[in-house]
Short mmCIF file of C-alpha atoms in Angstrom, two decimals:
data_model
loop_
_atom_site.label_atom_id
_atom_site.label_comp_id
_atom_site.label_asym_id
_atom_site.label_seq_id
_atom_site.Cartn_x
_atom_site.Cartn_y
_atom_site.Cartn_z
CA MET A 1 -65.02 25.77 -141.79
CA LYS A 2 -68.23 27.30 -142.97
CA ILE A 3 -71.22 26.55 -140.72
CA LEU A 4 -74.87 27.53 -141.41
CA HIS A 5 -76.78 28.15 -138.25
CA THR A 6 -80.53 27.84 -138.44
CA SER A 7 -83.33 26.89 -135.92
CA ASP A 8 -86.99 26.85 -135.16
CA TRP A 9 -88.36 25.43 -138.37
CA HIS A 10 -91.61 24.42 -136.52
CA ILE A 11 -92.67 22.15 -139.32
CA GLY A 12 -96.44 21.65 -139.01
CA ARG A 13 -97.23 24.94 -137.33
CA THR A 14 -100.30 26.77 -138.48
CA PHE A 15 -100.73 30.53 -138.98
CA HIS A 16 -104.20 31.59 -137.67
CA GLY A 17 -105.65 28.30 -138.97
CA HIS A 18 -103.72 28.25 -142.21
CA SER A 19 -101.17 25.62 -143.05
CA THR A 20 -97.59 26.85 -143.43
CA LEU A 21 -96.17 23.67 -145.00
CA GLU A 22 -96.07 24.97 -148.53
CA ALA A 23 -94.51 28.31 -147.56
CA LEU A 24 -91.94 26.69 -145.33
CA ALA A 25 -90.99 24.21 -148.07
CA GLU A 26 -90.28 27.15 -150.34
CA VAL A 27 -88.18 28.84 -147.76
CA LEU A 28 -86.18 25.70 -146.78
CA ALA A 29 -85.56 25.10 -150.51
CA ALA A 30 -84.00 28.58 -150.64
CA LEU A 31 -81.89 27.69 -147.57
CA VAL A 32 -80.66 24.63 -149.30
CA ALA A 33 -79.64 26.72 -152.30
CA GLN A 34 -77.64 29.02 -149.94
CA VAL A 35 -75.81 26.04 -148.48
CA ARG A 36 -74.89 24.95 -152.01
CA GLU A 37 -73.81 28.46 -153.30
CA ASN A 38 -71.83 29.25 -150.19
CA HIS A 39 -70.10 25.80 -150.05
CA VAL A 40 -71.22 25.29 -146.48
CA ASP A 41 -69.45 22.41 -144.67
CA VAL A 42 -71.89 21.96 -141.74
CA VAL A 43 -75.54 22.93 -141.15
CA VAL A 44 -76.68 23.10 -137.54
CA VAL A 45 -80.44 23.15 -136.65
CA ALA A 46 -80.82 24.31 -133.11
CA GLY A 47 -84.17 22.73 -132.04
CA ASP A 48 -87.81 22.98 -132.61
CA VAL A 49 -87.60 21.14 -135.90
CA PHE A 50 -91.27 20.19 -135.52
CA ASP A 51 -93.94 22.35 -133.91
CA SER A 52 -95.55 19.48 -132.12
CA ALA A 53 -94.65 16.40 -130.22
CA THR A 54 -97.00 14.55 -132.51
CA PRO A 55 -96.33 15.88 -136.06
CA ALA A 56 -98.46 14.69 -138.95
CA ALA A 57 -97.09 12.70 -141.82
CA PRO A 58 -96.58 15.69 -144.18
CA ALA A 59 -94.30 17.19 -141.54
CA TYR A 60 -92.12 14.19 -141.58
CA THR A 61 -92.01 14.28 -145.43
CA LEU A 62 -90.88 17.82 -145.41
CA LEU A 63 -88.14 17.21 -142.88
CA THR A 64 -86.90 14.11 -144.81
CA ASP A 65 -86.96 15.96 -148.12
CA THR A 66 -84.98 18.87 -146.64
CA LEU A 67 -82.39 16.77 -144.88
CA VAL A 68 -81.83 14.73 -148.12
CA ALA A 69 -81.46 17.87 -150.07
CA LEU A 70 -78.94 19.34 -147.63
CA HIS A 71 -76.98 16.17 -147.71
CA ALA A 72 -76.86 16.29 -151.42
CA THR A 73 -75.02 19.57 -151.30
CA GLY A 74 -72.05 17.82 -149.59
CA ALA A 75 -72.76 19.51 -146.21
CA ARG A 76 -72.89 17.53 -142.89
CA VAL A 77 -76.10 18.20 -140.85
CA ILE A 78 -76.50 18.33 -137.16
CA VAL A 79 -80.04 18.54 -135.63
CA THR A 80 -81.04 18.92 -132.02
CA SER A 81 -84.38 18.75 -130.42
CA GLY A 82 -86.27 21.71 -128.83
CA ASN A 83 -89.05 22.09 -126.32
CA HIS A 84 -91.66 21.69 -129.12
CA ASP A 85 -90.23 18.58 -130.47
CA SER A 86 -90.79 15.08 -129.03
CA ALA A 87 -87.17 13.99 -128.63
CA ALA A 88 -88.26 10.31 -128.94
CA ARG A 89 -90.05 10.89 -132.26
CA LEU A 90 -87.34 13.19 -133.68
CA GLY A 91 -84.68 10.69 -132.67
CA PHE A 92 -86.26 7.42 -133.30
CA GLN A 93 -84.76 6.96 -136.80
CA ALA A 94 -81.49 8.75 -136.06
CA ARG A 95 -79.53 5.53 -136.34
CA LEU A 96 -81.09 4.83 -139.69
CA LEU A 97 -80.11 8.14 -141.22
CA ARG A 98 -77.45 8.27 -143.85
CA ASP A 99 -73.86 9.00 -142.92
CA GLY A 100 -73.41 12.78 -142.48
CA ILE A 101 -76.71 13.43 -140.82
CA HIS A 102 -76.77 13.58 -137.04
CA VAL A 103 -79.77 13.92 -134.87
CA VAL A 104 -79.07 14.64 -131.14
CA THR A 105 -81.88 14.06 -128.79
CA ASP A 106 -80.41 11.96 -125.87
CA PRO A 107 -79.18 14.11 -122.92
CA ARG A 108 -76.98 11.32 -121.89
CA THR A 109 -74.75 11.97 -124.94
CA ILE A 110 -73.94 15.53 -123.83
CA GLY A 111 -70.16 15.74 -123.66
CA GLU A 112 -69.63 13.36 -126.59
CA PRO A 113 -68.82 15.47 -129.57
CA ILE A 114 -69.56 14.92 -133.18
CA THR A 115 -66.17 15.52 -134.81
CA ILE A 116 -65.87 16.95 -138.26
CA ASP A 117 -62.36 17.71 -139.65
CA ASP A 118 -61.28 20.34 -142.13
CA ALA A 119 -57.81 21.38 -143.42
CA ASP A 120 -57.09 23.05 -140.00
CA GLY A 121 -57.93 20.02 -137.85
CA PRO A 122 -60.94 18.80 -135.88
CA VAL A 123 -64.04 20.72 -134.95
CA ARG A 124 -65.99 19.30 -132.06
CA PHE A 125 -69.75 19.92 -132.22
CA PHE A 126 -71.57 19.45 -128.95
CA GLY A 127 -75.37 19.11 -129.27
CA ILE A 128 -77.43 19.92 -126.17
CA PRO A 129 -81.07 18.86 -126.74
CA TYR A 130 -83.82 20.84 -124.92
CA LEU A 131 -83.42 19.80 -121.21
CA GLU A 132 -86.53 19.63 -119.04
CA PRO A 133 -85.15 19.78 -115.51
CA ALA A 134 -87.79 17.47 -114.05
CA ILE A 135 -86.92 14.75 -116.56
CA VAL A 136 -83.14 15.02 -117.05
CA ARG A 137 -82.27 15.13 -113.39
CA GLN A 138 -83.32 11.48 -113.26
CA HIS A 139 -80.20 10.63 -115.49
CA ALA A 140 -77.05 9.54 -113.74
CA ALA A 141 -75.13 11.63 -116.24
CA PHE A 142 -76.42 14.77 -114.57
CA ARG A 143 -73.96 14.68 -111.73
CA THR A 144 -71.70 17.65 -111.17
CA SER A 145 -69.50 16.32 -108.42
CA THR A 146 -68.76 13.01 -106.73
CA ASP A 147 -70.46 14.31 -103.67
CA ALA A 148 -73.69 15.40 -105.34
CA ASP A 149 -76.49 13.04 -106.10
CA ALA A 150 -77.59 12.46 -109.64
CA GLY A 151 -79.79 15.34 -110.72
CA ASP A 152 -78.16 17.81 -108.26
CA ASP A 153 -75.89 20.88 -108.98
CA ALA A 154 -72.50 21.33 -107.41
CA ASP A 155 -73.94 22.58 -104.16
CA GLY A 156 -76.19 19.53 -103.90
CA ARG A 157 -79.40 21.36 -104.95
CA PRO A 158 -81.93 19.69 -107.23
CA LEU A 159 -81.79 20.86 -110.82
CA ARG A 160 -85.09 22.83 -111.14
CA THR A 161 -84.29 25.68 -113.55
CA GLN A 162 -82.93 26.01 -117.06
CA ALA A 163 -80.06 28.02 -115.73
CA GLN A 164 -78.99 25.25 -113.38
CA THR A 165 -79.59 22.47 -115.90
CA LEU A 166 -77.76 24.27 -118.81
CA ALA A 167 -74.84 25.07 -116.50
CA HIS A 168 -74.60 21.41 -115.56
CA ALA A 169 -74.78 20.43 -119.22
CA MET A 170 -72.04 22.88 -120.18
CA GLY A 171 -69.96 21.28 -117.38
CA LEU A 172 -70.21 17.97 -119.24
CA VAL A 173 -69.41 19.76 -122.52
CA ARG A 174 -66.25 21.38 -121.11
CA ALA A 175 -65.15 18.07 -119.77
CA GLY A 176 -65.70 16.70 -123.40
CA MET A 177 -63.67 19.69 -124.69
CA ALA A 178 -60.80 18.85 -122.40
CA GLU A 179 -60.88 15.11 -123.46
CA HIS A 180 -61.17 16.09 -127.18
CA PRO A 181 -59.02 19.16 -127.97
CA GLY A 182 -59.89 21.30 -130.92
CA ARG A 183 -62.21 24.07 -131.93
CA SER A 184 -65.71 23.71 -130.47
CA VAL A 185 -69.25 24.55 -131.45
CA VAL A 186 -72.13 24.22 -128.97
CA ILE A 187 -75.72 23.84 -130.14
CA ALA A 188 -78.40 24.50 -127.63
CA HIS A 189 -82.20 25.45 -127.23
CA CYS A 190 -83.00 27.93 -124.41
CA PHE A 191 -84.17 31.41 -123.49
CA ALA A 192 -80.88 33.24 -122.88
CA ALA A 193 -80.75 36.30 -120.66
CA GLY A 194 -80.53 39.65 -122.54
CA VAL A 195 -82.58 38.60 -125.65
CA ASP A 196 -85.10 40.96 -127.32
CA ALA A 197 -88.25 38.93 -126.95
CA THR A 198 -91.11 39.25 -129.51
CA ALA A 199 -94.27 40.65 -127.92
CA GLY A 200 -97.02 38.06 -127.76
CA LEU A 201 -94.89 35.19 -129.03
CA GLU A 202 -91.98 34.52 -126.56
CA ARG A 203 -94.73 34.45 -123.83
CA GLU A 204 -96.28 31.59 -125.67
CA ILE A 205 -93.16 29.61 -126.52
CA ARG A 206 -91.88 29.85 -122.97
CA GLN A 207 -94.52 27.17 -122.02
CA GLY A 208 -92.83 24.07 -120.77
CA GLY A 209 -90.59 25.58 -117.99
CA ILE A 210 -88.15 27.50 -120.05
CA ASP A 211 -86.60 30.37 -118.11
CA MET A 212 -83.62 32.64 -118.42
CA VAL A 213 -80.11 31.28 -118.85
CA PRO A 214 -77.12 33.62 -118.39
CA VAL A 215 -74.95 33.97 -121.44
CA SER A 216 -71.91 33.29 -119.28
CA VAL A 217 -73.04 29.71 -118.99
CA PHE A 218 -71.67 29.17 -122.51
CA ASP A 219 -68.23 30.50 -121.89
CA GLY A 220 -65.40 28.33 -123.39
CA ALA A 221 -67.02 27.47 -126.73
CA ASP A 222 -65.71 29.09 -130.03
CA TYR A 223 -69.33 29.48 -131.24
CA VAL A 224 -72.67 28.83 -129.70
CA ALA A 225 -75.66 28.28 -132.02
CA LEU A 226 -78.85 28.87 -130.05
CA GLY A 227 -82.54 28.21 -130.89
CA HIS A 228 -85.89 29.11 -129.28
CA ILE A 229 -86.01 32.89 -129.98
CA HIS A 230 -87.78 33.54 -133.29
CA GLY A 231 -85.77 36.73 -134.19
CA ARG A 232 -82.13 36.88 -135.00
CA GLN A 233 -79.98 37.99 -131.98
CA ALA A 234 -76.27 38.44 -131.56
CA LEU A 235 -75.81 38.30 -127.79
CA THR A 236 -72.00 38.32 -128.29
CA GLU A 237 -69.81 37.71 -131.38
CA ARG A 238 -69.70 34.05 -130.39
CA VAL A 239 -73.34 33.51 -129.09
CA ARG A 240 -76.20 33.94 -131.55
CA TYR A 241 -79.82 33.14 -132.32
CA ALA A 242 -80.73 32.59 -135.94
CA GLY A 243 -84.51 32.85 -135.40
CA ALA A 244 -87.19 31.07 -137.30
CA PRO A 245 -87.04 30.89 -141.13
CA LEU A 246 -90.69 31.78 -141.49
CA HIS A 247 -92.88 34.40 -139.76
CA TYR A 248 -95.28 32.60 -137.33
CA SER A 249 -96.72 35.76 -135.61
CA PHE A 250 -97.67 39.25 -136.45
CA GLY A 251 -95.35 40.23 -133.68
CA GLU A 252 -92.47 39.07 -135.95
CA GLN A 253 -93.53 40.94 -139.00
CA HIS A 254 -90.67 43.47 -138.92
CA LYS A 255 -88.00 40.96 -138.09
CA PRO A 256 -85.88 39.52 -140.99
CA ARG A 257 -85.91 35.88 -141.74
CA GLY A 258 -82.59 34.12 -142.54
CA SER A 259 -79.61 32.28 -140.99
CA TRP A 260 -76.11 32.90 -139.85
CA LEU A 261 -73.20 31.89 -142.17
CA VAL A 262 -70.36 31.39 -139.67
CA ASP A 263 -66.73 31.19 -140.85
CA LEU A 264 -64.73 29.41 -138.15
CA ALA A 265 -61.05 30.12 -138.57
CA ALA A 266 -58.15 27.81 -137.63
CA ASP A 267 -57.56 29.74 -134.39
CA GLY A 268 -61.23 29.59 -133.30
CA THR A 269 -62.11 33.11 -134.27
CA VAL A 270 -65.56 33.62 -135.96
CA GLU A 271 -66.94 35.79 -138.65
CA ALA A 272 -70.72 35.79 -138.99
CA GLN A 273 -72.66 36.91 -142.04
CA TRP A 274 -76.47 37.14 -142.23
CA LEU A 275 -78.12 35.34 -145.17
CA GLU A 276 -81.58 36.70 -145.89
CA LEU A 277 -84.37 34.12 -146.72
CA PRO A 278 -87.39 35.00 -148.90
CA VAL A 279 -90.67 35.88 -147.30
CA PRO A 280 -93.42 34.08 -149.27
CA ARG A 281 -96.16 36.42 -148.04
CA ARG A 282 -95.61 39.62 -146.16
CA LEU A 283 -97.28 40.27 -142.85
CA VAL A 284 -98.81 43.72 -142.13
CA THR A 285 -100.94 45.27 -139.23
CA LEU A 286 -103.43 47.89 -140.41
CA THR A 287 -104.65 50.16 -137.51
CA GLY A 288 -107.40 52.77 -137.82
CA SER A 289 -111.10 53.11 -138.13
CA PHE A 290 -112.82 50.25 -140.06
CA ASP A 291 -113.44 52.51 -143.04
CA GLU A 292 -109.77 53.62 -143.19
CA ILE A 293 -108.64 50.00 -143.09
CA LEU A 294 -110.92 49.26 -146.02
CA SER A 295 -109.72 52.35 -148.02
CA ALA A 296 -108.82 51.73 -151.75
CA GLU A 297 -105.29 52.86 -150.96
CA ASN A 298 -104.72 50.23 -148.20
CA VAL A 299 -106.37 47.50 -150.21
CA ALA A 300 -104.17 48.19 -153.25
CA ALA A 301 -100.96 48.10 -151.12
CA HIS A 302 -101.80 44.92 -149.12
CA VAL A 303 -104.25 42.79 -151.01
CA ASP A 304 -101.69 40.01 -151.29
CA ASP A 305 -100.40 40.26 -147.69
CA TRP A 306 -101.34 38.51 -144.45
CA VAL A 307 -103.30 41.25 -142.69
CA CYS A 308 -103.99 41.84 -139.06
CA ALA A 309 -106.75 44.45 -138.89
CA VAL A 310 -106.98 46.53 -135.68
CA TYR A 311 -109.94 48.79 -135.88
CA THR A 312 -110.44 51.62 -133.42
CA ASP A 313 -114.18 52.47 -133.85
CA ASP A 314 -116.03 52.98 -130.57
CA LEU A 315 -118.50 50.19 -131.35
CA PRO A 316 -117.84 46.64 -132.69
CA GLN A 317 -118.51 46.10 -136.39
CA THR A 318 -120.95 43.53 -137.62
CA GLU A 319 -119.25 40.50 -139.30
CA PRO A 320 -115.80 42.28 -139.47
CA MET A 321 -113.85 39.29 -140.70
CA ARG A 322 -116.23 38.53 -143.54
CA ARG A 323 -116.13 42.07 -144.69
CA LEU A 324 -112.39 42.38 -144.42
CA ARG A 325 -111.78 39.12 -146.41
CA GLU A 326 -113.93 40.62 -149.27
CA LYS A 327 -111.11 43.05 -149.75
CA TYR A 328 -108.16 41.24 -148.10
CA PRO A 329 -108.27 37.50 -149.02
CA PHE A 330 -105.45 36.78 -146.58
CA CYS A 331 -106.84 38.69 -143.58
CA ALA A 332 -105.90 36.34 -140.75
CA LEU A 333 -106.71 38.32 -137.64
CA VAL A 334 -109.13 41.13 -136.62
CA GLN A 335 -109.02 42.95 -133.38
CA HIS A 336 -111.36 45.62 -131.88
CA GLU A 337 -109.38 48.16 -129.84
CA PRO A 338 -111.56 51.31 -129.35
CA ALA A 339 -109.61 54.52 -129.22
CA ARG A 340 -111.42 55.46 -126.00
CA ILE A 341 -110.96 52.89 -123.22
CA GLU A 342 -112.27 53.07 -119.73
CA THR A 343 -109.45 52.34 -117.22
CA ALA A 344 -109.79 50.38 -114.03
CA GLU A 345 -107.53 50.83 -111.03
CA GLU A 346 -106.79 47.01 -110.97
CA ARG A 347 -106.66 44.28 -113.56
CA SER A 348 -109.45 41.70 -113.49
CA TYR A 349 -108.76 38.00 -112.73
CA SER A 350 -109.35 37.26 -116.44
CA GLU A 351 -106.81 39.76 -117.43
CA ARG A 352 -104.20 38.36 -114.97
CA LEU A 353 -104.81 34.88 -116.37
CA ARG A 354 -104.39 36.10 -119.89
CA MET A 355 -101.10 37.74 -118.99
CA ALA A 356 -99.69 34.68 -117.15
CA ALA A 357 -96.88 32.98 -119.02
CA THR A 358 -96.57 29.76 -117.15
CA ASP A 359 -98.67 27.38 -115.06
CA GLU A 360 -96.89 28.66 -111.96
CA GLU A 361 -98.00 32.25 -112.83
CA ARG A 362 -101.55 31.06 -113.45
CA ILE A 363 -101.66 29.50 -109.94
CA ASP A 364 -100.27 32.60 -108.41
CA ALA A 365 -102.90 34.72 -110.15
CA PHE A 366 -105.64 32.51 -108.79
CA LEU A 367 -104.19 32.71 -105.18
CA ALA A 368 -104.06 36.49 -105.51
CA HIS A 369 -107.65 36.61 -106.70
CA VAL A 370 -109.10 34.53 -103.82
CA ARG A 371 -106.74 35.89 -101.10
CA ASN A 372 -107.40 39.55 -101.59
CA GLY A 373 -104.18 40.22 -103.60
CA ALA A 374 -101.84 37.88 -101.65
CA GLY A 375 -100.01 35.58 -104.09
CA ALA A 376 -97.97 32.53 -103.25
CA THR A 377 -95.41 32.74 -100.48
CA PRO A 378 -91.80 31.64 -101.24
CA ARG A 379 -92.48 28.18 -99.56
CA GLU A 380 -95.79 27.88 -101.55
CA GLN A 381 -93.83 28.65 -104.77
CA GLU A 382 -91.45 25.83 -103.97
CA LEU A 383 -94.36 23.43 -103.40
CA ILE A 384 -96.06 24.56 -106.60
CA ARG A 385 -92.85 24.04 -108.60
CA GLU A 386 -92.44 20.54 -107.12
CA VAL A 387 -96.01 19.55 -108.09
CA LEU A 388 -95.63 20.89 -111.60
CA ASP A 389 -92.30 19.08 -112.01
CA GLU A 390 -93.93 15.87 -110.86
CA ARG A 391 -96.73 16.32 -113.41
CA THR A 392 -94.28 17.01 -116.25
CA LEU A 393 -92.41 13.92 -115.41
CA ALA A 394 -95.52 11.86 -115.10
CA GLU A 395 -96.77 13.05 -118.55
CA ALA A 396 -93.37 12.32 -120.11
CA LEU A 397 -93.49 8.72 -118.88
CA VAL A 398 -96.98 8.02 -120.30
#
């Protein structure tokens, strides 16, 4: 069986204020062509289909057009929700979709496979939508033993982390595997331990409580198609990230865009081939003095690229973006980083806040600021997590 593994389309995302819909439509059309040319049997989209919980109408149009085009190739399509998606909005029309397109957003269906047969027998696809611990632990399905309360792990502890929650979910999947023998594919959206994060981006997309999940959590599946990381990663031969099909950050500019073409053999072994996708407009970071960045040589080489200009002059330039866009129409970002920087012994409070990745870290930074460097104690950390979990749950129920 040939499986195309893609993820993190982020339909509706902007790039430094610019719409990416047209570029993404071009890339997804190329992906559809690859599905047709390679006679793909199943396309899996591992979460973050939309960039927002409230996507605009054009985002729905692009998703619908792409799903219809994929279906027209003869491939089956399985989509799961990610931390950027609204599971309710992504899944509201799942029951109205044509046969062969499956949208998995309900955590209560984990363990119930989507079965697709080929000449060698059934392949069981287990979709795991993004799981927010504070929300899913309310479901009775999240019970790991007869002695544990719903929403507890096997030791009776509340499910508070992604590692605990994904381990629980994979327990449900393995029970489904035992009940439905055959080759197995797991689709999940998480931040797996050991990945090579993109500087300045993974910090951003970790918002929402995502933390590290050990790769061993996914033991037992023949192939694990992961989403959330925007660069391709092969954690093992069987556990991979496809990354995003479009560059959404200058931190990604050197990472290829594409998807994994996975050949799942009759005995469950896998062979994965990387399929490159086109890059509608290259990204480049130009570093140097302001005059060097505006040199004729640089302009000739990068006039059609998205440009991040990092100028190293001692003093700020006047109207740098306006002057840069006179030469680089697609200059998206300008940063002043003087070559000579005065160092301080300790980071300022504003710097600590800027480096914080989660609300918990921001609170810890505030406590350290007002308590002469003393951050939250272990007990205070527990209380902070409980309050943040309650807030997440309350917002989800609004």
